[in-house]
Each structure stands twice: as structure tokens, then as C-alpha cells.
PDB file of C-alpha atoms in Angstrom:
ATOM      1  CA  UNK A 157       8.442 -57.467  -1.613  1.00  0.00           C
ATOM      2  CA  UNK A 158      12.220 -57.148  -2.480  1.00  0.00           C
ATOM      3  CA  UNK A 159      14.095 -55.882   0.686  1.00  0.00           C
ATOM      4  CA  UNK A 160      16.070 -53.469  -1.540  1.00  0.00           C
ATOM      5  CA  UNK A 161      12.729 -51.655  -2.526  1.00  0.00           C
ATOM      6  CA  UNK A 162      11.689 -51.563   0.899  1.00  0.00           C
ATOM      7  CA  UNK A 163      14.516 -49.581   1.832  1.00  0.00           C
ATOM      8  CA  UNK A 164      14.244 -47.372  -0.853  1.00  0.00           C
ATOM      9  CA  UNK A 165      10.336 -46.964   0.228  1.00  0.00           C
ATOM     10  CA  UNK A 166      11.493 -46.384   3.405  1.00  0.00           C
ATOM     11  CA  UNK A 167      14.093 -43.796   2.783  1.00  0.00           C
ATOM     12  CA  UNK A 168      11.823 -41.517   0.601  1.00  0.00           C
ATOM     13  CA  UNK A 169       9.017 -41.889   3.366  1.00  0.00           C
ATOM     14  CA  UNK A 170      11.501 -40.357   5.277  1.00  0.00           C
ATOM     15  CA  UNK A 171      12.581 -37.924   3.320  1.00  0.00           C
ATOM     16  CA  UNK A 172       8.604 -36.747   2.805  1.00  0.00           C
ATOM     17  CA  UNK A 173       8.510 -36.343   6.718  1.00  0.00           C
ATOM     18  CA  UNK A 174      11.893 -35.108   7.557  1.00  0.00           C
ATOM     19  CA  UNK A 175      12.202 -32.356   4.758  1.00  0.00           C
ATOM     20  CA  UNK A 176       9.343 -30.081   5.077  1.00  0.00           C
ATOM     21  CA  UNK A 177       9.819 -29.848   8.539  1.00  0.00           C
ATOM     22  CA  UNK A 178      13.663 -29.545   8.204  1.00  0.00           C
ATOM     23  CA  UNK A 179      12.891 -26.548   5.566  1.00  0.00           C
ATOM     24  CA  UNK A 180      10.412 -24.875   7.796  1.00  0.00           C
ATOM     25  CA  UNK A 181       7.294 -25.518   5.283  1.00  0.00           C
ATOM     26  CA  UNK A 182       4.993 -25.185   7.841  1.00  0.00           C
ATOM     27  CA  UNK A 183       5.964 -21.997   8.759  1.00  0.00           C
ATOM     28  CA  UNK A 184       6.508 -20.602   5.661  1.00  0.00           C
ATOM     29  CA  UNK A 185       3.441 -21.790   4.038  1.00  0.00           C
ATOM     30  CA  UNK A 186       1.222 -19.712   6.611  1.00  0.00           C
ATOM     31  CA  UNK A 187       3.154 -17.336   5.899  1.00  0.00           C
ATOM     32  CA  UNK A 188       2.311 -17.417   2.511  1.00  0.00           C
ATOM     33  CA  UNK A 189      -1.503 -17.857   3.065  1.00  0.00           C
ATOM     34  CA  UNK A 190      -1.165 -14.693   5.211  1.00  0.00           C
ATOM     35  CA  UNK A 191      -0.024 -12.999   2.424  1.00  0.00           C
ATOM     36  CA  UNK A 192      -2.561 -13.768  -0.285  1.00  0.00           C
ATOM     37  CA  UNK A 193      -5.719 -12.903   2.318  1.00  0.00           C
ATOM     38  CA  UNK A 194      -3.740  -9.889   2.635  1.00  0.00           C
ATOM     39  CA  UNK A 195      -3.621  -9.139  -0.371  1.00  0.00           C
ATOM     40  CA  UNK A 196      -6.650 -10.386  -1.718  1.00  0.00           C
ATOM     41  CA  UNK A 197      -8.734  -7.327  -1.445  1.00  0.00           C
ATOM     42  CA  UNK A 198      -6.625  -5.085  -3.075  1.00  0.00           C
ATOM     43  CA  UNK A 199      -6.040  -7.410  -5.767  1.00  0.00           C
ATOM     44  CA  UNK A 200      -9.693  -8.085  -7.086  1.00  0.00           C
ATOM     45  CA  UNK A 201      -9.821  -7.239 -10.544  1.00  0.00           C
ATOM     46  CA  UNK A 202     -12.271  -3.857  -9.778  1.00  0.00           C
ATOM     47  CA  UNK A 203      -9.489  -2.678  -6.883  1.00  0.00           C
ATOM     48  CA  UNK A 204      -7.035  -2.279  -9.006  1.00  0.00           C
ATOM     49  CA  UNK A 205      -8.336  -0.613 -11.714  1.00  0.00           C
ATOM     50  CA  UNK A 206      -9.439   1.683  -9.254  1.00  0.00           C
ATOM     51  CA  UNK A 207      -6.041   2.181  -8.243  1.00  0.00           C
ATOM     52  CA  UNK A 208      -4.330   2.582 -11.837  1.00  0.00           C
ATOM     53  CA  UNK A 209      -7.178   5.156 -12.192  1.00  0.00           C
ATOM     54  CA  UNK A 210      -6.190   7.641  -9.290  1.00  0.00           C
ATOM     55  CA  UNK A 211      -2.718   6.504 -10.369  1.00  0.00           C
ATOM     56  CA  UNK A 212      -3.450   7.438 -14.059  1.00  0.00           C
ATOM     57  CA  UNK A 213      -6.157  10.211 -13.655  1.00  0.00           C
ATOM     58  CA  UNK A 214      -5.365  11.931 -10.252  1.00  0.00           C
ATOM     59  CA  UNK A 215      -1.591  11.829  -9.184  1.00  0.00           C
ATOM     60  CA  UNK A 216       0.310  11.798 -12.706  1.00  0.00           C
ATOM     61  CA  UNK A 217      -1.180  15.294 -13.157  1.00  0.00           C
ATOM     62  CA  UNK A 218      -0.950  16.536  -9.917  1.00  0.00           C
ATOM     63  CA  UNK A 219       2.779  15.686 -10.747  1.00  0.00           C
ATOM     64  CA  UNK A 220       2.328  18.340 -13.261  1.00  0.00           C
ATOM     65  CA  UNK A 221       1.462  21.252 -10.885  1.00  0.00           C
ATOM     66  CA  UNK A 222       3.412  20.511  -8.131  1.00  0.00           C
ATOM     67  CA  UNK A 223       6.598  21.948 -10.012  1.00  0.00           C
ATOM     68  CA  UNK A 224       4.592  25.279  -9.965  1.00  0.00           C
ATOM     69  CA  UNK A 225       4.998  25.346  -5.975  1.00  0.00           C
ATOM     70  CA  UNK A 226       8.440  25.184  -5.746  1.00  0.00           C
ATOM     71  CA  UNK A 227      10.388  27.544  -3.270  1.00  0.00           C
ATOM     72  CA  UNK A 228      11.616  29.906  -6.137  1.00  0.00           C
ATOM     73  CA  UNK A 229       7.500  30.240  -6.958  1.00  0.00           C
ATOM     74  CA  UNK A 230       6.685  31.030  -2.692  1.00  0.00           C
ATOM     75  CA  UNK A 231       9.271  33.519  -2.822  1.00  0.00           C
ATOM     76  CA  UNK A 232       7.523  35.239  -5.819  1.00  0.00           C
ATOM     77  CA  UNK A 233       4.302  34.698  -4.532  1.00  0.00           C
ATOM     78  CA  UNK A 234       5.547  36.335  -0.919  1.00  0.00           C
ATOM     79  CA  UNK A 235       6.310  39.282  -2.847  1.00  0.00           C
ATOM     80  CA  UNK A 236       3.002  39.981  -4.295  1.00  0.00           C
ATOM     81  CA  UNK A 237       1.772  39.489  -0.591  1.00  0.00           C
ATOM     82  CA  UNK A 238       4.069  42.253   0.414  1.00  0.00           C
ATOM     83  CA  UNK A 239       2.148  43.951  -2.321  1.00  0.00           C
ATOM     84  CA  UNK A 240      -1.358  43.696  -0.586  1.00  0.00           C
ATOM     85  CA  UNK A 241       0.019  45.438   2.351  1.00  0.00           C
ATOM     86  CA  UNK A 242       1.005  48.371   0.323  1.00  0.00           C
ATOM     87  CA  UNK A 243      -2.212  48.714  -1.638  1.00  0.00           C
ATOM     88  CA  UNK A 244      -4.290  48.360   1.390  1.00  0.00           C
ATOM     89  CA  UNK A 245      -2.442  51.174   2.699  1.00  0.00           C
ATOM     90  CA  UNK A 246      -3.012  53.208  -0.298  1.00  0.00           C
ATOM     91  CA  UNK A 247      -6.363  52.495  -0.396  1.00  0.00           C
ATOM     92  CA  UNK A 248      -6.852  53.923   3.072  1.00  0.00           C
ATOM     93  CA  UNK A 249      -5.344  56.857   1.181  1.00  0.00           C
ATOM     94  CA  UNK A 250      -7.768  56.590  -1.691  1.00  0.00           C
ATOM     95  CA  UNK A 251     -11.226  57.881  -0.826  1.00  0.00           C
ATOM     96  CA  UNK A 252      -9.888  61.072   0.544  1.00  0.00           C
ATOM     97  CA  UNK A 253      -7.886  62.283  -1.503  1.00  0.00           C
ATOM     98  CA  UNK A 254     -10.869  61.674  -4.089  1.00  0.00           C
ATOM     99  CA  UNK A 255     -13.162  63.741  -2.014  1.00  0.00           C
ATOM    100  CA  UNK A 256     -10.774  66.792  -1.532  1.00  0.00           C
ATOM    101  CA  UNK A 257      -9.943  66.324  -5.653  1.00  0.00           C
ATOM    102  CA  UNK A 258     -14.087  66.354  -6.414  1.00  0.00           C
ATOM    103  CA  UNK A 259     -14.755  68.364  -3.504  1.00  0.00           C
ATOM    104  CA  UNK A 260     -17.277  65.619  -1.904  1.00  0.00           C
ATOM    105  CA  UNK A 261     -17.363  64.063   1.365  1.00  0.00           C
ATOM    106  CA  UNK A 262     -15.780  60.566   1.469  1.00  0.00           C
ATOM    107  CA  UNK A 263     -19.371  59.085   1.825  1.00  0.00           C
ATOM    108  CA  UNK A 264     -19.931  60.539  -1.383  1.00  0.00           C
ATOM    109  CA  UNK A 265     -17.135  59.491  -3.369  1.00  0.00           C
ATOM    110  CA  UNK A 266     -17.422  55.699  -1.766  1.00  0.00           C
ATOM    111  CA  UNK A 267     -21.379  55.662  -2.932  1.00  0.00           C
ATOM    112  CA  UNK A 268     -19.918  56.839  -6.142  1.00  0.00           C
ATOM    113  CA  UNK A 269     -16.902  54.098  -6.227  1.00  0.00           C
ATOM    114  CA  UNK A 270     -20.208  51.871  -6.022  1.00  0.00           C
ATOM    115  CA  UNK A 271     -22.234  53.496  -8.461  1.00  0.00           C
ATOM    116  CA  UNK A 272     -19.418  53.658 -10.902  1.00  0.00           C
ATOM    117  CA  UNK A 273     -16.932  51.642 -10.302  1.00  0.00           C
ATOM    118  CA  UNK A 274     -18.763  48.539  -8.395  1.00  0.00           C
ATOM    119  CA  UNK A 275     -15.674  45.924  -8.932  1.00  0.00           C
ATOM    120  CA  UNK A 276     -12.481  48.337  -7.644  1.00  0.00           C
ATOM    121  CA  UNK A 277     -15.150  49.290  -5.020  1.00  0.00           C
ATOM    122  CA  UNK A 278     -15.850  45.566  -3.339  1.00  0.00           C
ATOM    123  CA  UNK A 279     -12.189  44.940  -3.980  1.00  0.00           C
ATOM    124  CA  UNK A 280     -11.354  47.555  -2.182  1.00  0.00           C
ATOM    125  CA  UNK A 281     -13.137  46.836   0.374  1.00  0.00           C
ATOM    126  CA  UNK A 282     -12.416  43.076   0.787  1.00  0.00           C
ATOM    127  CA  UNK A 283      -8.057  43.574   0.708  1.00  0.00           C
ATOM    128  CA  UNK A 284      -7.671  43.026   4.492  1.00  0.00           C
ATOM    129  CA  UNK A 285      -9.745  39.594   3.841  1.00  0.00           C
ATOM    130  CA  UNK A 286      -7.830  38.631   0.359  1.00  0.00           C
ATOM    131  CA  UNK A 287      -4.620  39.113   2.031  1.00  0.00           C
ATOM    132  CA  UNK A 288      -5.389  37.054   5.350  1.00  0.00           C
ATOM    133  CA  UNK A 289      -6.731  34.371   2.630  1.00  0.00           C
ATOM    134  CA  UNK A 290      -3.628  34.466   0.640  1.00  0.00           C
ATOM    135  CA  UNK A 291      -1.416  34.524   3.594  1.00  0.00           C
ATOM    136  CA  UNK A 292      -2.398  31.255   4.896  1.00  0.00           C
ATOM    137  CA  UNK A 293      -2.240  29.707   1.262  1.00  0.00           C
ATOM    138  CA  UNK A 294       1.317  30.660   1.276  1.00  0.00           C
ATOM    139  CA  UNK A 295       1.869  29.237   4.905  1.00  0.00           C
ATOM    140  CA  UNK A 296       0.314  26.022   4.135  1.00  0.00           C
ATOM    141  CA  UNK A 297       2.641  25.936   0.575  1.00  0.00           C
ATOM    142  CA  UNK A 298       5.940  26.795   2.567  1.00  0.00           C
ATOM    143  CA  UNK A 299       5.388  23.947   4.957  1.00  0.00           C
ATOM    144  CA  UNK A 300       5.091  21.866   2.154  1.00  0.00           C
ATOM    145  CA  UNK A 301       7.656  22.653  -0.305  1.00  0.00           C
ATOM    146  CA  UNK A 302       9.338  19.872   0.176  1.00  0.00           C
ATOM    147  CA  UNK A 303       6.564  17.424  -0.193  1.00  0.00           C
ATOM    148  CA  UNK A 304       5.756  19.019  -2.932  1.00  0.00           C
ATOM    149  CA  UNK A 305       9.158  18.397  -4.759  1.00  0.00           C
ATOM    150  CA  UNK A 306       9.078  14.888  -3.837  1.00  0.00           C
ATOM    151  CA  UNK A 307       5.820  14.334  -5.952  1.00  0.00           C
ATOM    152  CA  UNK A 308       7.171  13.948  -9.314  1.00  0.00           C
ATOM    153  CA  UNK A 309      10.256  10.869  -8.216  1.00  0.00           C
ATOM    154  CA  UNK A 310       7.088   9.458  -6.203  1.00  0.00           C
ATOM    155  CA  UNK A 311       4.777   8.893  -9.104  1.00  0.00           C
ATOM    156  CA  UNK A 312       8.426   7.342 -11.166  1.00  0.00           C
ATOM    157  CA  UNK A 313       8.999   5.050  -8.247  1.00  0.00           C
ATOM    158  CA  UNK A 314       5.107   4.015  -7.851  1.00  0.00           C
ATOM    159  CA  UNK A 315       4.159   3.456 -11.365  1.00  0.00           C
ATOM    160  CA  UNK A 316       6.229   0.007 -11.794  1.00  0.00           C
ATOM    161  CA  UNK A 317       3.783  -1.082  -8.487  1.00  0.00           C
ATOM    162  CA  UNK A 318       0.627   0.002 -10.423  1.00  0.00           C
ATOM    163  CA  UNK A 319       1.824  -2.204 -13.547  1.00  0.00           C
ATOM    164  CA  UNK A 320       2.632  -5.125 -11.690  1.00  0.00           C
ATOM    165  CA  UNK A 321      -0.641  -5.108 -10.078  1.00  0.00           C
ATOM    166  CA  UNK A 322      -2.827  -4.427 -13.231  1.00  0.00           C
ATOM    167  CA  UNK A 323      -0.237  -7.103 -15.182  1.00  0.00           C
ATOM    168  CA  UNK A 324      -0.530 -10.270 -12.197  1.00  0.00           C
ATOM    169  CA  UNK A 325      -4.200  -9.828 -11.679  1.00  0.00           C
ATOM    170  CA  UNK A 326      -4.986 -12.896 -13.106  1.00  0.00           C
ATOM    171  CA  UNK A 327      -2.178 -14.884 -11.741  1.00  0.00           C
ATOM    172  CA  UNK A 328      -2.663 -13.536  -8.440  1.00  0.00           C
ATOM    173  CA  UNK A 329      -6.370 -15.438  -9.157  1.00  0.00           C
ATOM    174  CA  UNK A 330      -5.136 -18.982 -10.216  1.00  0.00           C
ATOM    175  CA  UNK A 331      -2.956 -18.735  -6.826  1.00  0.00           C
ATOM    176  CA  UNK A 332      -5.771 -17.666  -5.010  1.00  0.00           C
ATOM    177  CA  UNK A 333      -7.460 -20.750  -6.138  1.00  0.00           C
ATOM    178  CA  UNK A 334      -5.182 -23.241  -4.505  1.00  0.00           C
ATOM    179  CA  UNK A 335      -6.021 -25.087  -1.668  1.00  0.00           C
ATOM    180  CA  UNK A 336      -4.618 -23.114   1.413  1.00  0.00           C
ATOM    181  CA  UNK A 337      -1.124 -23.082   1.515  1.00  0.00           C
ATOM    182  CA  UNK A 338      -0.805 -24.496   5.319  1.00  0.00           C
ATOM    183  CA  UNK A 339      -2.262 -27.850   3.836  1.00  0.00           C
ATOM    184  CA  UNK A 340       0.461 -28.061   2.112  1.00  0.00           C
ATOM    185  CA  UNK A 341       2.962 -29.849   4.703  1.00  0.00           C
ATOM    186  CA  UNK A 342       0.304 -32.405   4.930  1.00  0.00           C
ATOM    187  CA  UNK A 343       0.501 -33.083   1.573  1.00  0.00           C
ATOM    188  CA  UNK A 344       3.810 -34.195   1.940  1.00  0.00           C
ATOM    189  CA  UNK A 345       4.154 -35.254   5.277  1.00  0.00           C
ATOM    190  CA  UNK A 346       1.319 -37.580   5.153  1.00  0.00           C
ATOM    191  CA  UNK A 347       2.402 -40.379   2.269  1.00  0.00           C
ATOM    192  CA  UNK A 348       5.364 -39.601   3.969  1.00  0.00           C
ATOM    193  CA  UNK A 349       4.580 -41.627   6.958  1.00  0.00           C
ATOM    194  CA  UNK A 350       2.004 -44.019   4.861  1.00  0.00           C
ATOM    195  CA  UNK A 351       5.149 -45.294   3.047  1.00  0.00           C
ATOM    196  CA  UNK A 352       7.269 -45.164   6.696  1.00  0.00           C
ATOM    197  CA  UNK A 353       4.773 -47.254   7.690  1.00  0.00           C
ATOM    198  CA  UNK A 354       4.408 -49.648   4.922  1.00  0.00           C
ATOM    199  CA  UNK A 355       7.837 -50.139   4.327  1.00  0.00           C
ATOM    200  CA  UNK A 356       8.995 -50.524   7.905  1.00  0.00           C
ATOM    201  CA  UNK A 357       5.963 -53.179   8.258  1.00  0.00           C
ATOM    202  CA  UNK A 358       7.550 -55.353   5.658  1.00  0.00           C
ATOM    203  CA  UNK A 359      10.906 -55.053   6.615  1.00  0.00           C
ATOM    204  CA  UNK A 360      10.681 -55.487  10.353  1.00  0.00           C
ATOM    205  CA  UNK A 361       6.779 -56.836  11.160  1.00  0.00           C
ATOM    206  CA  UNK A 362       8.522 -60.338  10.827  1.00  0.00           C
ATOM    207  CA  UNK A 363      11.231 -59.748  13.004  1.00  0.00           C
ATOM    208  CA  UNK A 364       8.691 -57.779  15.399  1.00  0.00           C
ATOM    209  CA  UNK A 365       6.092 -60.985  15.440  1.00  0.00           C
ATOM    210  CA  UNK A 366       8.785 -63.540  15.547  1.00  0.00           C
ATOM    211  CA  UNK A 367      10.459 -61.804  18.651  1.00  0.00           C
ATOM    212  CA  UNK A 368       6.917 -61.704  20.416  1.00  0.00           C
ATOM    213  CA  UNK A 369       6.066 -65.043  19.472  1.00  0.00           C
ATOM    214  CA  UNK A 370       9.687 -66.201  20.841  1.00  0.00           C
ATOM    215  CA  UNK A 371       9.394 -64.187  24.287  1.00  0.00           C
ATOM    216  CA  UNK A 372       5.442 -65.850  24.531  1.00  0.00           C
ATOM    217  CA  UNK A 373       6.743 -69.401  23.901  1.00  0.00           C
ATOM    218  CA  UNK A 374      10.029 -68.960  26.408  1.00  0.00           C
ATOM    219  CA  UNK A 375       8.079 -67.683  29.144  1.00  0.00           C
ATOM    220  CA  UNK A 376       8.101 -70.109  32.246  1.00  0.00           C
ATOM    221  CA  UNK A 377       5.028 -71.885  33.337  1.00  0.00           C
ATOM    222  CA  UNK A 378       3.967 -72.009  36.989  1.00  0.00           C
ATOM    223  CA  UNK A 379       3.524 -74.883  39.084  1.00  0.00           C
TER     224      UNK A 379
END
């Protein structure tokens, strides 16, 4: 074979060896494996249309309510709490001044409240629970306010990941496919040294056998 074409043999042999090691390709393609089986079960087709459905069905209109429990809202909502404590302190008030009006005990005019008026009766009765109730549902919103305000620039910054996903399902799929990714060095690295070796067996094998036949035929015999 021309000695020209051997070198040229040689030197992309070489270059099949030396670069993917010189580029870190080993490295990088586990990497890259490492990121397709992690993201492998979140990208089968039935994951992310699960996804784009809480996306779609759960979160863009919670984004709609959220703006409702804004601070301005609590402080409104505070107020009517302040109003609880003021009708369950008239209501103490109530049933007495009923019975001295109607000239009944109170037992009477609360077994009349019952008879008559059954709703204002239980609703009465049940304040001191419907304000500890609403109380803690205003707690729990003022610790979240700001959460709350965050919701609707969350759902704009998540919505280009929910595309992306539903749009590169398939690609992600044909990757997927490939052989794994930390094979990949071999494929290079291996005809790499195939053509190392055949080039640098045709242009130094003679040299190589002529040197050992030389150094066999110069050694000295003993007497």
C-alpha cells in the first residue's frame, strides 16, 4: 500500500482515539444517558398528558381565584370577622330582651326562636364555632398572601415547559431509541485503533521484522 495513504490512515486512526477522549466524550455521553433515564418516566407519552392536564384543568384556574385572596381582600375579610364578635355579643343580648318584650322566660322565647325561626336560631347558636372556623381560614390566607400572588407569573413561566414537553414527545422517543450513549466513545475509539494498527503494521512491521531478524542473525555463537 502507498506509504502516503498509510500515513493518512494512520493520522485519522489517531485522530478517532485522541479526540473523544481529548473532548471528554466519555464523560459527557454518561452524562447524557443519565439524563434520558431521568427523564424517561416523565416523558412517556401518558405522563405528560397527565401533566398538561393538571397544567390545563387544575392550576390555570386556580390562577383565576388566587387574585381573590389578595391582601386588600384579607383586610376586608378581617373586618367582617370583627363583625362576628359584635353579633355574638348582641346575640347574648338577644333572648332577653325578647323575653322581657313578650313577657316569657328566655327558655321560652329560645323554644320559640326554634319553633319559628329554626335557621336564625342554629345560627345563633353556632357564632362562637363560625367565627373560630373563619378565623383560622383567614390565618392560613394571611400566611399565604404572598404565595398566592405569585400563582398567576408561575403558571406564565411554566406553561412554555408544558409545551415543550407535549411538543418533543416523540423526539424524546427516537433518542430514547439509540443505543446507550456511553457506547458511543467506542464507536469511535475502536476503528480508531483498528486503523492505528493497520496502518502502523504496514508502515513499520518491515522495519520491526527486519531489525529482529538483523539482531537474531548478529548474535554471537558460543564455542
Amino acid at each position: 500500500m502507498n506509504r502516503k495513504l498509510l500515513w493518512a490512515v494512520l493520522a485519522i486512526g489517531l485522530a478517532l482515539v485522541i479526540a473523544p477522549l481529548a473532548l471528554g466524550l466519555p464523560g459527557k455521553a454518561a452524562a447524557g444517558q443519565r439524563m434520558l433515564n431521568g427523564f424517561q418516566p416523565i416523558m412517556q407519552p401518558d405522563q405528560v398528558t397527565t401533566t398538561a392536564r393538571y397544567y390545563n384543568d387544575v392550576f390555570v384556574p386556580l390562577g383565576t381565584v388566587t387574585p381573590m385572596l389578595s391582601a386588600q381582600n384579607l383586610a376586608k375579610f378581617q373586618a367582617y370577622l370583627k363583625g362576628f364578635g359584635g353579633m355574638q355579643t348582641d346575640a347574648a343580648k338577644l333572648v332577653p330582651l325578647l323575653a322581657q318584650a313578650l313577657h316569657m322566660t328566655p327558655v321560652q322565647v329560645q323554644a320559640l326562636m326554634a319553633g319559628q325561626l329554626p335557621a336564625m336560631a342554629a345560627m345563633l347558636q353556632n357564632l362562637p364555632k363560625m367565627q373560630r372556623d373563619f378565623g383560622g381560614l383567614l390565618g392560613t390566607m394571611q400566611q399565604n398572601v404572598g404565595i398566592f400572588g405569585q400563582v398567576p407569573a408561575g403558571l406564565t413561566y411554566y406553561k412554555p415547559l408544558v409545551t415543550t414537553m407535549q411538543a418533543n414527545v416523540d423526539n424524546y422517543k427516537q433518542v430514547n431509541s439509540l443505543p446507550d450513549f456511553r457506547l458511543f466513545t467506542f464507536f469511535f475509539v475502536v476503528p480508531g485503533a483498528l486503523l492505528v494498527l493497520l496502518a502502523g503494521g504496514g508502515l513499520f512491521g518491515g522495519r520491526l521484522t527486519n531489525r529482529i531478524a538483523f539482531h537474531h542473525h548478529a548474535r554471537p555463537t558460543l564455542a
